[in-house]
Structure formats: C-alpha cells, structure tokens
Coordinates of N, CA and C in Angstrom, one line a residue:
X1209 N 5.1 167.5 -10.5 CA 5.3 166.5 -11.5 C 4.0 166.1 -12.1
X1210 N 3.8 166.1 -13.5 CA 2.4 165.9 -14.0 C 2.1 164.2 -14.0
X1211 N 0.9 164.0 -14.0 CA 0.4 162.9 -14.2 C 1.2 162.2 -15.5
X1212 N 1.5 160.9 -15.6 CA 2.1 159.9 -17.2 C 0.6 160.0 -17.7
X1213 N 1.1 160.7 -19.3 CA 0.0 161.2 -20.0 C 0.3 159.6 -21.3
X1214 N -0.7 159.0 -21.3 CA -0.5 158.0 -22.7 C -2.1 158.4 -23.8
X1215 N -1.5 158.4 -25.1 CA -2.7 159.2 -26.1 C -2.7 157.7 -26.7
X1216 N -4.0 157.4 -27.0 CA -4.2 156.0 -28.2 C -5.2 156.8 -29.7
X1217 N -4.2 156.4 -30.4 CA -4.9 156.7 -31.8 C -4.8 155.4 -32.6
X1218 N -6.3 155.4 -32.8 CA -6.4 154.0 -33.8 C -6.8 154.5 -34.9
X1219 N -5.7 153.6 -36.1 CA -6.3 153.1 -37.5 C -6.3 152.3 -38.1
X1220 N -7.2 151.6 -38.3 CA -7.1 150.7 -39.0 C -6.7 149.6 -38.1
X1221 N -5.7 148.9 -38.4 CA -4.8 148.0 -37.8 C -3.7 148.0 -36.9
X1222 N -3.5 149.4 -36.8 CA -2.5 150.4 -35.7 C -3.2 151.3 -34.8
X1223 N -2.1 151.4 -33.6 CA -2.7 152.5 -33.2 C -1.0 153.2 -32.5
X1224 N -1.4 154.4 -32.3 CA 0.1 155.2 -32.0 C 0.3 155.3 -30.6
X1225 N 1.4 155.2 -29.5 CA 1.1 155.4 -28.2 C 2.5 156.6 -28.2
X1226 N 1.8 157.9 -28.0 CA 2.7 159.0 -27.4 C 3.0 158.5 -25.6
X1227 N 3.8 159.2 -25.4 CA 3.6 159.2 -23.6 C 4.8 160.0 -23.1
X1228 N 4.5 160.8 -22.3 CA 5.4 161.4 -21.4 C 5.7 161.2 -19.7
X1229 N 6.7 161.7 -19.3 CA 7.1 161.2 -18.1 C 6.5 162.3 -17.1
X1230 N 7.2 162.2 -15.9 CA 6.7 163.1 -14.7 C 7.0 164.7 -15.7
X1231 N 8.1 164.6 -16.1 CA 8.4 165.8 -16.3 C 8.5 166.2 -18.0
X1232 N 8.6 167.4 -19.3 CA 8.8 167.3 -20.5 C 9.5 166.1 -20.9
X1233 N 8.1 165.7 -22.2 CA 9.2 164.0 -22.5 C 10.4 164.6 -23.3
X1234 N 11.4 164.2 -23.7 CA 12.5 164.5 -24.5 C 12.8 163.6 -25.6
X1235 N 11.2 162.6 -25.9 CA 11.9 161.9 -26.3 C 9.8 161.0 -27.4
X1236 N 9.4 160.9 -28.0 CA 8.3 160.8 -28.5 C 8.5 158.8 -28.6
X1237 N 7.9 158.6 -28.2 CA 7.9 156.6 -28.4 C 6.4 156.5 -29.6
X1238 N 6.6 156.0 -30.8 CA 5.7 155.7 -31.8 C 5.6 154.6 -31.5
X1239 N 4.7 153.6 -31.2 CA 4.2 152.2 -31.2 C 3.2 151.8 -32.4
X1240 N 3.5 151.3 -33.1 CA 2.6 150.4 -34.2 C 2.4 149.1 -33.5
X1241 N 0.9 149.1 -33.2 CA 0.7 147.9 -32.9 C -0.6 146.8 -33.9
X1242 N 0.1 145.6 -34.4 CA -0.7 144.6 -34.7 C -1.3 144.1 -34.0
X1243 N -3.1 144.4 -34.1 CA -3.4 143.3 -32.8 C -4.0 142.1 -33.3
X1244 N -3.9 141.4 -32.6 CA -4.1 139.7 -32.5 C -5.8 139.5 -33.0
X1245 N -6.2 138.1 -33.2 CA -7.4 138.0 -33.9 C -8.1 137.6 -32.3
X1246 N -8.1 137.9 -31.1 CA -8.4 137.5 -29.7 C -8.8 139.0 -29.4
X1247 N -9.9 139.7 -29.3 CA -9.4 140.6 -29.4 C -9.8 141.3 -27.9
X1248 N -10.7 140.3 -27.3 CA -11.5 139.6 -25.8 C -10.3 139.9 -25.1
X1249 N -9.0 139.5 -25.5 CA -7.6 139.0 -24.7 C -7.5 140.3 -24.9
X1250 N -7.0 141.3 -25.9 CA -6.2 142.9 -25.9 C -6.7 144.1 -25.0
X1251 N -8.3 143.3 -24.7 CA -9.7 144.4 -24.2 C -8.6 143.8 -22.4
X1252 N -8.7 142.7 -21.9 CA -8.0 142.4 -20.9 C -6.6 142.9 -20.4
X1253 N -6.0 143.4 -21.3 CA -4.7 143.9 -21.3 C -4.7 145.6 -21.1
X1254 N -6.2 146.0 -21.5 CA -6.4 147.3 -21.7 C -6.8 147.6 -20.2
X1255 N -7.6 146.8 -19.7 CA -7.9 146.5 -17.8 C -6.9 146.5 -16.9
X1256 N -6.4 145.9 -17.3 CA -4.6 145.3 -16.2 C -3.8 146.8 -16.5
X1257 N -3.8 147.3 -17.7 CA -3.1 148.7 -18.0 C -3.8 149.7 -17.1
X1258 N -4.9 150.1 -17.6 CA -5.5 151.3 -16.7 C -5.5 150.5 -15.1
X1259 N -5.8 149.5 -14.6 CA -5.7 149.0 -13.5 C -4.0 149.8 -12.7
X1260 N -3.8 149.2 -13.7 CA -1.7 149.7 -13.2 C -1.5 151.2 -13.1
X1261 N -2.7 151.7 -13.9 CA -2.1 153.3 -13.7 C -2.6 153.8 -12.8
X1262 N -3.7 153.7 -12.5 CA -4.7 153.5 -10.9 C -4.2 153.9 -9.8
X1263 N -3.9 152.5 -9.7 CA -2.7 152.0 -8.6 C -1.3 153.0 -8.6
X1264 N -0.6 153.3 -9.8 CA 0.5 153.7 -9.6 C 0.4 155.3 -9.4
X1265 N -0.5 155.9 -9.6 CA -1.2 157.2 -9.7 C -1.4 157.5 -8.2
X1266 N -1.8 156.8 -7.4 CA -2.4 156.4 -5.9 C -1.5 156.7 -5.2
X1267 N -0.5 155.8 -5.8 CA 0.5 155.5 -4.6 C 1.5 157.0 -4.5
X1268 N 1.9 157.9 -6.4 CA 2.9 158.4 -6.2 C 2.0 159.3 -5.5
X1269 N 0.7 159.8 -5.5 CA -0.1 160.9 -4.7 C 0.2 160.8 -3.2
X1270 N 0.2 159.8 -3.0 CA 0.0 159.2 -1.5 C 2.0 159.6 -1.2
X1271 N 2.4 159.2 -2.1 CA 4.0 159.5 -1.9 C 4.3 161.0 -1.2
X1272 N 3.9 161.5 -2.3 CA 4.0 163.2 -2.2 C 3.0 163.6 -1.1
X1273 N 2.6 163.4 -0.5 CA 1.0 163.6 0.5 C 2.1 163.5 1.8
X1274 N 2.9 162.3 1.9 CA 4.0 161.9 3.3 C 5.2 162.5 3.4
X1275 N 5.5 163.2 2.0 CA 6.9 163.6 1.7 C 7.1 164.8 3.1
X1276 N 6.3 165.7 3.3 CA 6.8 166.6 4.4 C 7.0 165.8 5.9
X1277 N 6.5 165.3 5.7 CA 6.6 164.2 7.3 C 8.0 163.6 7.4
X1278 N 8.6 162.8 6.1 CA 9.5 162.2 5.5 C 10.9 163.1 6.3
X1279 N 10.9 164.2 5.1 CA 11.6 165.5 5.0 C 12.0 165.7 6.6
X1280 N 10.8 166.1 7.0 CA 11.0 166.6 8.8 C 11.6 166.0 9.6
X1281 N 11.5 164.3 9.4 CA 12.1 163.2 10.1 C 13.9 163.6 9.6
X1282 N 13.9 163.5 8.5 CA 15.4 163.8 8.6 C 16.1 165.3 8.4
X1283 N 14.9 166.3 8.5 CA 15.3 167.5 9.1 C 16.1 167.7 10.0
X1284 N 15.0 166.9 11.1 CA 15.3 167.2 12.5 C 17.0 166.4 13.0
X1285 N 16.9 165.3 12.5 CA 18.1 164.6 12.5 C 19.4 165.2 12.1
X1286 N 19.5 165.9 10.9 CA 20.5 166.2 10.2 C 21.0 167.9 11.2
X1287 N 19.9 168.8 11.6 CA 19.5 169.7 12.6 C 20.4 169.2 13.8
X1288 N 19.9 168.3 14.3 CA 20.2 167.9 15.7 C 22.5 168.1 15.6
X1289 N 22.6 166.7 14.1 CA 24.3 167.1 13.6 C 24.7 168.1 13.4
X1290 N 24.3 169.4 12.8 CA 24.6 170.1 12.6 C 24.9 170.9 13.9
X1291 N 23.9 171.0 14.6 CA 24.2 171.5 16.3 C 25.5 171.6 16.5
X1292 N 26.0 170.3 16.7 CA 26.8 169.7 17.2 C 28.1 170.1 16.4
X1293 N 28.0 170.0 15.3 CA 29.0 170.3 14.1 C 29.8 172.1 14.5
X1294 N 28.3 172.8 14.2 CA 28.9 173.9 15.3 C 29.0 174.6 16.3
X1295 N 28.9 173.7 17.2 CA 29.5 173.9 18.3 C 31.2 173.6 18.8
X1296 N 31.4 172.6 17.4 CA 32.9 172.2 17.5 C 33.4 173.0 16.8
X1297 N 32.8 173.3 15.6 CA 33.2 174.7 14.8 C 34.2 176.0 15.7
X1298 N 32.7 176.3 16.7 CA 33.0 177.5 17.1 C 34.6 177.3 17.9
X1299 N 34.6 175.9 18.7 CA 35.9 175.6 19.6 C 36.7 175.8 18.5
X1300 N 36.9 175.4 17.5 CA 38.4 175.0 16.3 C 38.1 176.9 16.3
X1301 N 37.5 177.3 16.0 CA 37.7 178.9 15.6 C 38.1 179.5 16.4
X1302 N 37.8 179.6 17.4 CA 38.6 180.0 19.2 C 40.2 179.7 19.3
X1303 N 40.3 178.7 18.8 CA 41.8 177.9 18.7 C 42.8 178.6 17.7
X1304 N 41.9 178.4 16.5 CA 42.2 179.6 15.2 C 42.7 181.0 15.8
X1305 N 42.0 181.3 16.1 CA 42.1 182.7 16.5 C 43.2 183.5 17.8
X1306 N 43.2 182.4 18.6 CA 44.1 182.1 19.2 C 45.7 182.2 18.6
X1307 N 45.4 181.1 17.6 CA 46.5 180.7 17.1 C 47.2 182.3 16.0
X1308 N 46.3 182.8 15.4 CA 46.5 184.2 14.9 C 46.8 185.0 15.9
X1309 N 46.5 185.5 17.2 CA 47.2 185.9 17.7 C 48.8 185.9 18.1
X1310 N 48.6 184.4 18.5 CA 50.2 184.3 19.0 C 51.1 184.0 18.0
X1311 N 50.3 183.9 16.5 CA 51.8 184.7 15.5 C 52.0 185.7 15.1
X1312 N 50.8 186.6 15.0 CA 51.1 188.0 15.2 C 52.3 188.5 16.4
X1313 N 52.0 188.3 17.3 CA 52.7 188.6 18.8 C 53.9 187.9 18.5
X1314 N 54.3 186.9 17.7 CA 55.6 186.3 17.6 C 56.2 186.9 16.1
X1315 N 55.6 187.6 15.9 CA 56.1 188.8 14.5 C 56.6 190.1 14.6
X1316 N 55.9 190.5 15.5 CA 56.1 191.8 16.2 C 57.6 191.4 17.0
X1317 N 57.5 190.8 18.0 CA 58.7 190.1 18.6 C 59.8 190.1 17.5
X1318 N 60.0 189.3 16.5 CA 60.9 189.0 15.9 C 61.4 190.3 15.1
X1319 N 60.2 190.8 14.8 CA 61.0 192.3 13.7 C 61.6 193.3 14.7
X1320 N 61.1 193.1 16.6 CA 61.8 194.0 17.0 C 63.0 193.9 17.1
X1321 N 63.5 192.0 17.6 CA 64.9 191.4 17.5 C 65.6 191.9 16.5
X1322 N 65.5 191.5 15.6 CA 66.0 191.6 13.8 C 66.3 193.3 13.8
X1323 N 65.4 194.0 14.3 CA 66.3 195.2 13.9 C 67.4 196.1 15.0
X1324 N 67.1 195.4 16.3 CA 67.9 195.4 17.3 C 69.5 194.6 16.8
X1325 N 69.6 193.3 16.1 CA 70.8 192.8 15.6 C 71.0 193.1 14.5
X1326 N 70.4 193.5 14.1 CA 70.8 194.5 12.1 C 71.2 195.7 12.7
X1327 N 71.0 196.2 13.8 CA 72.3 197.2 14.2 C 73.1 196.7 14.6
X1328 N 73.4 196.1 15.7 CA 74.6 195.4 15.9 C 75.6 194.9 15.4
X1329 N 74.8 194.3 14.0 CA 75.9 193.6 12.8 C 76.2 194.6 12.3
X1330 N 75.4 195.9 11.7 CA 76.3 196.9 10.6 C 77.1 197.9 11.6
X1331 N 76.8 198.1 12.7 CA 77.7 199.0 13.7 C 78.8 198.6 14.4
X1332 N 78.7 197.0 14.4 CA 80.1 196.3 15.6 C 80.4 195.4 14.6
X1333 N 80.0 194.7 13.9 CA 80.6 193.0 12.9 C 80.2 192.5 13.9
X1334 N 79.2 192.3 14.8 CA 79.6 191.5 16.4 C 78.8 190.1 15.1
X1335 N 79.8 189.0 15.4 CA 79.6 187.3 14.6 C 78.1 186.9 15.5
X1336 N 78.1 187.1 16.4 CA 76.8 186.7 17.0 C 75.4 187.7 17.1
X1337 N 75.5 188.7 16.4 CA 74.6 189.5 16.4 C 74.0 189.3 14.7
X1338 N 75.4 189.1 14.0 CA 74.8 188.8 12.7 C 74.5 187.8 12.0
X1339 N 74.8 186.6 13.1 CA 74.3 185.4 12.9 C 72.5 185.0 13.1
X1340 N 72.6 185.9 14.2 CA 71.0 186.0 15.1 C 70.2 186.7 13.8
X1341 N 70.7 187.7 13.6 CA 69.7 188.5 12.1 C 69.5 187.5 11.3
X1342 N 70.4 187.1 10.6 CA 70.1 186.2 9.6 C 69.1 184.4 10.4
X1343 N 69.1 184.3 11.1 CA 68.0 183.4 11.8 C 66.6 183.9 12.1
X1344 N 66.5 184.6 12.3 CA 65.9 185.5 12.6 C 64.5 186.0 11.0
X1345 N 65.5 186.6 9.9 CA 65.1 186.4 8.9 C 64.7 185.3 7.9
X1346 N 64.9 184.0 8.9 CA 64.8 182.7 8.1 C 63.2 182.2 9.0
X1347 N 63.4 182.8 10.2 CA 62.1 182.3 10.8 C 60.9 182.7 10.4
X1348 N 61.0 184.7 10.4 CA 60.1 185.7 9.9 C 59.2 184.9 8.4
X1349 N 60.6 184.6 7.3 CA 60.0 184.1 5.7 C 59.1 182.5 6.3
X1350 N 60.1 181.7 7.0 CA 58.7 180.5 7.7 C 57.3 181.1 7.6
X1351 N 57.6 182.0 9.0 CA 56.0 182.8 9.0 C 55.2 183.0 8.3
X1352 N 55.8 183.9 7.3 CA 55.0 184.5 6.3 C 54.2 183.0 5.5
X1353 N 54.4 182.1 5.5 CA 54.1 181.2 4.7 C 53.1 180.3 5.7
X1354 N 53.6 180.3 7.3 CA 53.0 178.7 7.6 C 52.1 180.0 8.6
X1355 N 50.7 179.9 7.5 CA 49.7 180.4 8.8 C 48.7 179.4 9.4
X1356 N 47.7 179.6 10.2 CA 47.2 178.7 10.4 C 45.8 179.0 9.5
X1357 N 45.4 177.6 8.9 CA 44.0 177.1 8.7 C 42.8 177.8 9.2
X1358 N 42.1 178.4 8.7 CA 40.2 178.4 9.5 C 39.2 177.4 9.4
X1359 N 39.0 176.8 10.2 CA 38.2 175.5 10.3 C 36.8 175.6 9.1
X1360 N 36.1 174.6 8.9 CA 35.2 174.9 7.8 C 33.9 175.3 8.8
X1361 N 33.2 176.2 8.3 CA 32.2 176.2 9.1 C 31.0 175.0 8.2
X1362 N 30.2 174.2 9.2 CA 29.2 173.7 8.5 C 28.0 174.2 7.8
X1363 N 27.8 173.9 6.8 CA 26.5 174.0 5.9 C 25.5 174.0 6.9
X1364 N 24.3 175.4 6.3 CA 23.4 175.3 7.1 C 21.8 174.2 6.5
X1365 N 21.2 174.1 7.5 CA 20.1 172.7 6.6 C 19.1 173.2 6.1
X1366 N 18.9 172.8 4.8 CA 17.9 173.0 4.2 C 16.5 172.2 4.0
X1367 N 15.6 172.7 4.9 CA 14.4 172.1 4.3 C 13.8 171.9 3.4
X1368 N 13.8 173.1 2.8 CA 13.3 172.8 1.4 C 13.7 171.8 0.6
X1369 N 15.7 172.0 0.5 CA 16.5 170.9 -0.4 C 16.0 169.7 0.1
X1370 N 15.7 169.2 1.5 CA 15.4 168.0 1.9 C 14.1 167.7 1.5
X1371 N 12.9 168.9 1.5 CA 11.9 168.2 0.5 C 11.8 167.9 -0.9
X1372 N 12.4 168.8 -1.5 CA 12.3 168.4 -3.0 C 13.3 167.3 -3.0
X1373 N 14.1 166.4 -2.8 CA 14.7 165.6 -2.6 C 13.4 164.2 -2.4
X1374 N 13.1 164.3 -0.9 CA 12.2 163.6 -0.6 C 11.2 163.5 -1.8
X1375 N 10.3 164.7 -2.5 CA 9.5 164.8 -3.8 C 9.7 163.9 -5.2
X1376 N 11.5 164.6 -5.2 CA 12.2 163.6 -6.4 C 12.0 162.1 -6.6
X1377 N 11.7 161.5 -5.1 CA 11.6 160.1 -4.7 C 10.8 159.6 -5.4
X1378 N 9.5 160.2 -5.3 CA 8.1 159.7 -5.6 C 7.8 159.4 -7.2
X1379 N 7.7 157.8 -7.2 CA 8.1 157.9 -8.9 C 6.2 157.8 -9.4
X1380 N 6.1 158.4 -10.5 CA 5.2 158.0 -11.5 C 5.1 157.4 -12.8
X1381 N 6.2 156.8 -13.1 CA 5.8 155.8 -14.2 C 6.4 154.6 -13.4
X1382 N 5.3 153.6 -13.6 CA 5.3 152.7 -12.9 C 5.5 151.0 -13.7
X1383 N 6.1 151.8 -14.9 CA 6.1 150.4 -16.0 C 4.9 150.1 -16.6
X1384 N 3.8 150.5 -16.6 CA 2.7 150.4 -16.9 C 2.5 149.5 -18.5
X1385 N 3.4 150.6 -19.0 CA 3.0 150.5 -20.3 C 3.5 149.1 -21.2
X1386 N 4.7 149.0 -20.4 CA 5.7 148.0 -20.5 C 5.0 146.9 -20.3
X1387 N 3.8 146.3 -19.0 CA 3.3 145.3 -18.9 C 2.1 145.6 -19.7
X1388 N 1.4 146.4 -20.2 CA 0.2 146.6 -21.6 C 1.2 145.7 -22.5
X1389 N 2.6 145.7 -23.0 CA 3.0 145.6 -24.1 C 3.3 143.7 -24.3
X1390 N 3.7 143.6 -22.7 CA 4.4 142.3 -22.5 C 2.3 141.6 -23.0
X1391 N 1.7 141.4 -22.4 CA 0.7 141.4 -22.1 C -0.2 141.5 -23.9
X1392 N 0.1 142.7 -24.3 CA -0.8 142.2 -25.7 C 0.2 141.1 -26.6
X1393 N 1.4 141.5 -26.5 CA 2.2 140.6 -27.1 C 2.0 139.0 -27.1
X1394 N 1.5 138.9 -25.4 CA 1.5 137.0 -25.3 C -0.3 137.0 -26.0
X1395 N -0.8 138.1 -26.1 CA -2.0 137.7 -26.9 C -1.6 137.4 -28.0
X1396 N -0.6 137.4 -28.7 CA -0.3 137.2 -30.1 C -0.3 138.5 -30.6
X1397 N -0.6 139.4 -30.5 CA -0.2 140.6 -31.1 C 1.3 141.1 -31.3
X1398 N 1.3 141.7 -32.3 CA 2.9 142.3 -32.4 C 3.4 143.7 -32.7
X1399 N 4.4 143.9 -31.5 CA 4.7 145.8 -31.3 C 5.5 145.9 -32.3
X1400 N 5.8 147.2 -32.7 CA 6.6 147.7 -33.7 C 7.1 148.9 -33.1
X1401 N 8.2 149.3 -32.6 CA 8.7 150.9 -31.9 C 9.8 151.5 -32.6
X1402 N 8.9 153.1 -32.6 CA 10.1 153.9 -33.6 C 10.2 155.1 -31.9
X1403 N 11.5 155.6 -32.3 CA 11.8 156.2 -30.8 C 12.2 157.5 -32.0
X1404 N 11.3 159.2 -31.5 CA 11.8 160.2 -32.5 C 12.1 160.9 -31.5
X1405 N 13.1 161.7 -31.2 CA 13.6 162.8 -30.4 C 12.9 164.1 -30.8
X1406 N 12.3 164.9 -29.9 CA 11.4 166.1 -29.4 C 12.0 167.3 -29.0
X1407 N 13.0 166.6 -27.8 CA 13.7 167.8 -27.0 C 15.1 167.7 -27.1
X1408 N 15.7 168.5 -26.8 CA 17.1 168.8 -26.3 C 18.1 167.1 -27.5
X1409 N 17.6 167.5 -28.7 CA 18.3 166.7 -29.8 C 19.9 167.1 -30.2
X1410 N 20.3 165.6 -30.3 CA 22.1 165.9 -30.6 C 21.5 166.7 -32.3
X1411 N 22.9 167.7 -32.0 CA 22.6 168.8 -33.7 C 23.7 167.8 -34.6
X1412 N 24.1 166.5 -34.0 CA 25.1 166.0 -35.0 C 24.1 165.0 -36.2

C-alpha cells in the first residue's frame, strides 16, 4: 500500500490539492483554496498537517511491521479449530461410509427378494408373493432417492489470507487533510471542492 501522496500547487490566490489513497485514487479532489489575510495562522495549519502525516505514516508502518505476529496469533488459533473440526469430520465420514454400505447391502438384498417374488407372482398368482414384489418395489424407488449426506469437510487455513487480511487493517489516511481544511478554514480562509472522476467512471 503506497504512502497518501498530497501535491500543492500555488497560484496566485489558489492552490490545487491532488491526493490519493493507499491504493489507485479513482477519484481526483480539486481544492481551490482562499487563504485568509493571517497568513502566520495557514503556515500553523501547514505544521499540524505534516505533523498528522508523520504520525499517521508511523503508526500504519508500525501497523504492517506487527501484522505477521497478529496473523500467527490467530493462525494458530483458527489451526488449533480446525484440528478439531477434522477430526469430527473424519468420525461423520466413517458413519457416512458406513451408512453407504449398509444400503448397498440392503439393495442387493431387496433385488434378490423382488426377483425371487416376481417369480412367484407370474408362475403361481400366489396374493402374497405379489403383494411382497410390489413392496418391495416401493422400498427399492425410496432408496434410490433417500441416500445418505457426506459431511462437509473443513476449509483448510490460510496464512497468507489471514495476513493480507491483518495488512488490509492497517489504515493510511488518517484524515489528515480533513483537519488542514477544518483548521485553515477557522483561519478565515475559504475551501472551494470540485470532485472529477479518473478511474473506473459511470459511461452514463
């Protein structure tokens, strides 16, 4: 993430403030600024501004400097759950698997019944052999529909994702600019902002 870049161009009575964020700005901020007849007070404002960026410069470095320590702390944590996660995994898939067995084995069974009384019914009429087929055939279509589930296995953990995550944290605009503005303004000076879009612009 790049340093908050701010450009001052003065003329005359204006000066222009570009600025971008951590990442491509998308978005160009024009400031026209009037400055005040104090001009001791604007030079003070310009101190407190670079003072602020300083400081906020410091801190996101120092941010990013702790981030793997951060990261590892809830590496290890999320690690430790996950353990655990599959190890219960593996039981539910044992059970799964299990359970695929014993409808297999209860399929095999039934189609041997079913053709054992599908003779019986077209060779004798026997009422209870062709009652049993047709039960028989109502269980099999059950089957075919009610199988069992496979448990989810858990997501494995990503360090990486957990650092750039932690990284993302680390802010660099610090309002800075916003207290330059508040700040020359109670000098008596007065902002003027035009906002022009750069990047990724609606084509309407």
């Amino acid at each position: 993430m790049a340093k908050p870049v701010f450009r001052f161009i003065i003329t005359g009575m204006f000066f222009v403030m570009f600025f971008s964020g951590c990442s491509s700005p998308k978005y160009k901020i024009e400031k026209i600024y009037h400055p005040p007849p104090d001009k001791a007070c604007v030079d003070r404002c310009q101190k407190e501004f670079q003072k602020c960026q300083d400081t906020c410069q410091r801190n996101y470095n120092e941010c990013l400097l702790k981030a793997p320590e951060r990261a590892q702390k809830i590496y290890d944590q999320l690690e430790r759950e996950y353990t655990q996660k599959l190890q219960e995994y593996y039981k539910q898939y044992r059970i799964y698997q299990n359970q695929l067995r014993e409808r297999e084995k209860t399929i095999e069974r039934l189609k041997r019944d079913l053709k054992f009384y599908e003779r019986l019914c077209a060779q004798y009429k026997d009422k209870e052999a062709c009652y049993r087929k047709k039960n028989i055939k109502k269980a099999l279509e059950r089957l075919k529909y009610n199988t069992p589930v496979a448990p989810q296995k858990p997501e494995e953990i990503s360090f990486k994702e957990i650092l750039d995550k932690e990284r993302a944290l680390c802010r660099c605009d610090c309002g800075c600019k916003e207290i330059f503005d508040a700040c020359y303004q109670a000098c008596g000076g007065k902002v003027e902002i035009k906002r022009i879009c750069v990047e990724d612009c609606d084509k309407d």
